[in-house]
XYZ file of C-alpha atoms in Angstrom:
304
model
C 22.763 -3.666 18.223
C 20.786 -4.167 15.009
C 21.532 -7.421 13.150
C 23.571 -7.023 9.975
C 21.692 -7.787 6.754
C 22.621 -10.863 4.755
C 24.083 -9.095 1.709
C 24.409 -12.311 -0.281
C 20.700 -12.976 0.080
C 19.875 -9.344 -0.700
C 22.030 -9.413 -3.831
C 20.307 -12.570 -5.068
C 16.734 -11.469 -4.488
C 16.846 -7.658 -4.466
C 15.913 -7.280 -8.137
C 12.332 -8.415 -8.730
C 11.043 -9.130 -12.221
C 8.832 -6.484 -13.807
C 5.576 -7.349 -15.510
C 2.290 -5.711 -16.431
C -1.264 -6.969 -16.053
C -4.001 -5.506 -18.290
C -6.862 -4.113 -16.205
C -10.307 -3.228 -17.548
C -13.195 -2.191 -15.339
C -15.758 0.581 -15.017
C -12.982 2.973 -13.929
C -11.094 2.623 -17.209
C -8.477 0.507 -18.943
C -4.721 0.346 -18.648
C -1.786 -1.736 -17.424
C -1.054 -2.386 -13.780
C 2.689 -2.558 -13.173
C 3.690 -5.427 -10.871
C 6.943 -6.429 -9.195
C 7.282 -10.207 -9.150
C 9.466 -11.463 -6.285
C 10.558 -15.036 -5.695
C 10.838 -18.282 -7.652
C 9.042 -17.830 -10.999
C 7.916 -21.457 -11.059
C 6.191 -21.165 -7.668
C 2.490 -20.252 -7.358
C 1.896 -16.739 -6.068
C 1.617 -16.726 -2.274
C 0.981 -13.081 -1.521
C -0.146 -9.776 -3.038
C 1.271 -6.700 -1.298
C -0.250 -3.226 -1.873
C 1.629 -0.021 -1.021
C 0.598 3.199 0.756
C -0.677 6.424 -0.826
C 1.934 8.426 -2.718
C 4.496 5.617 -2.817
C 4.967 2.627 -5.139
C 5.752 -1.066 -4.984
C 9.517 -0.587 -5.387
C 9.579 1.440 -2.143
C 9.085 -1.883 -0.329
C 11.792 -3.811 -2.188
C 14.119 -4.143 0.812
C 11.159 -5.228 2.960
C 9.971 -7.940 0.570
C 13.215 -9.143 -1.041
C 14.441 -11.221 1.948
C 11.175 -13.210 1.780
C 11.656 -14.054 -1.888
C 13.873 -17.054 -1.174
C 10.808 -19.005 -0.046
C 7.790 -16.990 -1.264
C 6.368 -15.710 -4.544
C 5.085 -12.162 -4.034
C 3.309 -9.815 -6.418
C 3.567 -6.147 -5.465
C 1.511 -3.875 -7.765
C 1.679 -0.147 -8.308
C -1.803 1.096 -7.493
C -3.717 3.291 -9.930
C -2.009 6.671 -10.247
C 1.281 5.411 -8.789
C 4.613 4.177 -10.080
C 4.517 2.655 -13.562
C 0.819 1.760 -13.663
C -0.994 3.428 -16.570
C -4.621 3.230 -15.414
C -6.504 6.554 -15.771
C -6.797 8.900 -12.794
C -10.091 10.754 -12.889
C -10.535 12.848 -9.742
C -13.773 14.490 -10.853
C -16.553 13.533 -8.414
C -14.366 10.801 -6.901
C -15.774 9.807 -3.499
C -14.084 6.557 -2.431
C -11.415 3.932 -3.078
C -13.657 1.590 -5.060
C -11.400 2.093 -8.100
C -8.458 0.632 -6.142
C -10.751 -2.151 -4.903
C -11.822 -3.072 -8.432
C -8.228 -2.944 -9.726
C -7.096 -5.389 -7.042
C -10.036 -7.675 -7.755
C -9.014 -7.751 -11.427
C -5.434 -8.566 -10.380
C -6.654 -11.335 -8.073
C -8.758 -12.786 -10.869
C -5.755 -12.673 -13.218
C -3.769 -14.712 -10.700
C -6.654 -17.203 -10.616
C -5.581 -19.044 -7.499
C -7.760 -19.810 -4.456
C -6.415 -19.163 -0.977
C -4.427 -16.072 -1.891
C -2.972 -13.967 0.917
C -3.376 -10.181 0.740
C -1.322 -7.605 2.622
C -1.219 -3.855 2.367
C -0.014 -0.661 3.991
C -2.356 2.263 4.705
C -4.521 2.754 1.574
C -3.122 -0.536 0.286
C -4.409 -2.313 3.361
C -7.897 -0.846 3.109
C -8.067 -1.493 -0.644
C -7.030 -5.109 -0.019
C -9.744 -5.434 2.627
C -12.383 -3.955 0.320
C -11.333 -6.343 -2.458
C -11.270 -9.409 -0.193
C -14.795 -8.676 1.029
C -16.022 -8.882 -2.583
C -14.138 -12.049 -3.592
C -13.722 -13.924 -0.276
C -13.607 -17.274 -2.068
C -10.249 -16.254 -3.573
C -8.629 -14.807 -0.418
C -7.633 -16.852 2.623
C -6.360 -14.118 4.973
C -5.357 -10.463 5.316
C -2.488 -8.553 6.906
C -3.302 -4.838 7.224
C -0.482 -2.453 8.142
C -1.921 0.615 9.861
C -4.905 0.693 7.486
C -6.788 3.990 7.223
C -9.911 3.072 9.184
C -11.802 5.954 10.765
C -14.086 5.471 13.796
C -17.478 4.061 12.856
C -19.287 7.351 13.453
C -16.859 9.184 11.176
C -17.210 6.563 8.446
C -20.996 6.869 8.688
C -20.759 10.660 8.350
C -18.564 10.357 5.241
C -21.382 8.409 3.543
C -23.645 11.473 3.732
C -23.879 14.412 1.304
C -21.964 17.521 2.408
C -20.084 15.584 5.121
C -18.333 13.535 2.429
C -16.601 16.759 1.332
C -14.985 17.395 4.713
C -11.775 15.387 4.102
C -10.986 17.552 1.055
C -10.480 20.521 3.413
C -8.029 18.733 5.715
C -4.491 20.071 6.297
C -2.898 17.013 4.685
C -4.780 17.679 1.442
C -3.702 21.323 1.390
C -0.062 20.465 2.111
C -0.057 17.692 -0.521
C -1.320 20.071 -3.203
C 1.538 22.475 -2.383
C 4.182 19.763 -2.717
C 7.043 20.214 -5.143
C 6.492 17.802 -8.029
C 9.440 18.335 -10.440
C 13.166 17.802 -9.793
C 16.320 18.080 -11.861
C 17.652 14.701 -10.712
C 16.996 11.859 -8.297
C 19.965 13.029 -6.261
C 18.315 16.429 -5.887
C 15.080 14.814 -4.744
C 16.974 12.560 -2.343
C 18.768 15.482 -0.700
C 15.520 17.460 -0.546
C 13.650 14.702 1.294
C 16.291 12.832 3.304
C 15.386 12.914 7.002
C 12.489 15.309 6.467
C 8.721 15.083 6.779
C 7.292 11.649 6.001
C 10.809 10.385 5.201
C 12.193 11.050 8.676
C 13.814 7.914 10.046
C 13.891 6.117 6.701
C 17.057 4.186 5.804
C 18.782 5.724 2.778
C 18.252 2.489 0.846
C 14.470 2.713 1.179
C 14.358 6.346 0.065
C 16.521 5.482 -2.957
C 14.125 2.632 -3.773
C 11.136 4.956 -3.582
C 12.797 7.283 -6.089
C 13.342 4.484 -8.637
C 9.655 4.471 -9.622
C 8.550 7.558 -7.699
C 9.862 9.917 -10.374
C 9.299 9.730 -14.135
C 11.152 11.530 -16.894
C 9.322 14.377 -18.631
C 10.486 17.268 -20.833
C 10.264 19.524 -17.749
C 12.406 17.223 -15.595
C 11.761 14.328 -13.230
C 8.137 14.524 -12.150
C 6.363 12.689 -9.324
C 4.791 9.519 -10.719
C 1.938 10.010 -8.259
C 0.818 13.571 -8.875
C -0.010 15.739 -5.858
C -3.560 16.022 -7.229
C -4.062 12.243 -7.278
C -2.429 11.748 -3.884
C -4.689 14.472 -2.459
C -7.703 12.828 -4.093
C -6.921 9.628 -2.195
C -6.938 11.586 1.051
C -10.198 13.307 0.106
C -12.183 10.311 -1.159
C -13.283 8.671 2.099
C -16.824 7.430 1.408
C -15.920 3.726 1.315
C -16.800 1.551 4.322
C -13.995 -0.631 5.758
C -16.125 -1.632 8.763
C -18.679 -3.214 6.459
C -15.874 -5.009 4.631
C -14.518 -6.333 7.946
C -17.945 -7.765 8.738
C -18.211 -9.422 5.339
C -14.787 -11.052 5.234
C -14.767 -14.147 7.430
C -11.147 -15.230 6.993
C -8.338 -14.370 9.425
C -7.491 -10.659 9.579
C -4.355 -9.452 11.345
C -3.962 -5.707 11.866
C -0.647 -4.148 12.875
C -1.342 -0.689 14.228
C 1.216 2.085 14.715
C 1.923 3.168 18.284
C 2.309 6.811 17.207
C 0.249 8.752 14.679
C -1.864 5.761 13.722
C -4.576 6.233 11.100
C -6.353 3.089 12.235
C -9.187 3.540 14.723
C -8.685 1.820 18.051
C -10.491 -1.498 17.880
C -10.560 -4.673 19.863
C -9.619 -7.964 18.346
C -12.756 -10.009 17.869
C -13.590 -13.260 16.165
C -11.423 -13.443 13.083
C -9.745 -10.041 13.667
C -6.490 -9.794 15.613
C -5.074 -6.339 16.425
C -1.528 -5.615 17.622
C 0.499 -2.455 18.191
C 3.959 -1.967 16.696
C 5.965 -0.563 19.597
C 7.853 2.578 18.658
C 6.371 2.612 15.179
C 4.634 5.469 13.389
C 2.265 5.195 10.436
C 5.188 4.397 8.128
C 6.572 1.597 10.294
C 7.016 -0.777 7.310
C 9.898 1.500 6.286
C 11.373 1.924 9.765
C 10.491 -1.433 11.387
C 10.646 -3.886 8.451
C 11.590 -6.856 10.625
C 8.188 -6.676 12.370
C 6.373 -6.737 9.046
C 8.509 -9.547 7.614
C 7.787 -11.689 10.680
C 4.054 -11.046 10.307
C 4.143 -11.862 6.588
C 6.029 -15.081 7.272
C 3.501 -16.032 9.956
C 0.703 -15.312 7.511
C 2.041 -17.728 4.930
C 3.490 -20.515 7.024
C 1.381 -20.377 10.186
C -1.965 -19.376 8.656
C -2.851 -16.914 11.429
C -6.081 -17.811 13.204
C-alpha cells in the first residue's frame, strides 16, 4: 500500500513564490521565470531544472514536501513555461544556450557550494553548467540525463552527422503535436493516461498544465512550442562526457530501468550510477519518493 501524503504539509508548501531573474548572454536577453520553494530567509540550497517540453511547475508535488527544510529554485528553461528568453532554432546545434542560462542563474544566486539537480535535458544542462563554474557547484544529481554513448556523441560533433537527430521519429512526432486547446480541461482529457503522460498522477498533469499552456487569441497554446521542443531533440552536438571529466565534485546519476536515455556507464571516481527499479524516463513523475530521497541525501549527506 502506498503511504498517504501529508496534506497539511502539502497545503503549507504547495504554492511556491514566483520570481524572475534577468538573463543576458550571447544567446539573447530576457527573464527567466523561477519557482522559489522553501523559507525565504534561508540561503538557496538547490537548483532544479526540468525536462524538455515541461516546466518547473510540473515538479511542484515532487519538490514541495522538501520545502519545509530546503530552499529550492526551479527555473523554466529557455522556451518553456513563463521564461521569456528568445528561441532561435536557426543553425542551433547544441544545448549551450541552456548551459549559459543556468550559469547566469547560478551567478545571480552568488553562493558557493550550490547543489544542482535536473531531469533529462535539465540534468545535462546542469552538468554542462557545473563543468564551466565548478567553484560554485558542490555536487550534481542527474535524473536520467540524455547522455548518448561516447561514439555517438563523437559522431554528433562532425558535419553531416550532427544533422542525424533532426530526422529521428521523436522529432517528427513532436512537430505533428497539437499545440492549441480550448481549455485546460480539454488538454487534460486529451492527454490523461496517454503517451508520455501514461502513469502520471492527475495532480502532476494538472500542475504541468498550469504553466504548460498560455493564453493567446487563438486559444490556449503550448508554452513550449513543438518547434522548440523538437529543436532540443535535434541539437545534440554538446559533449556531456567531456563535462563529466571536467567536473570533479560528486555526481549521482539515477537511470531509468526502462526506456532510459542515459548510456550505460559504470560508476567511477566521483560518479555514482543507480537504476530506478520499475521506472521509465519520466520516473520523477511516477516515482517521486525515489527522487525526493536522493535530493535529501544530496543536501544533508553530501553524497561522496
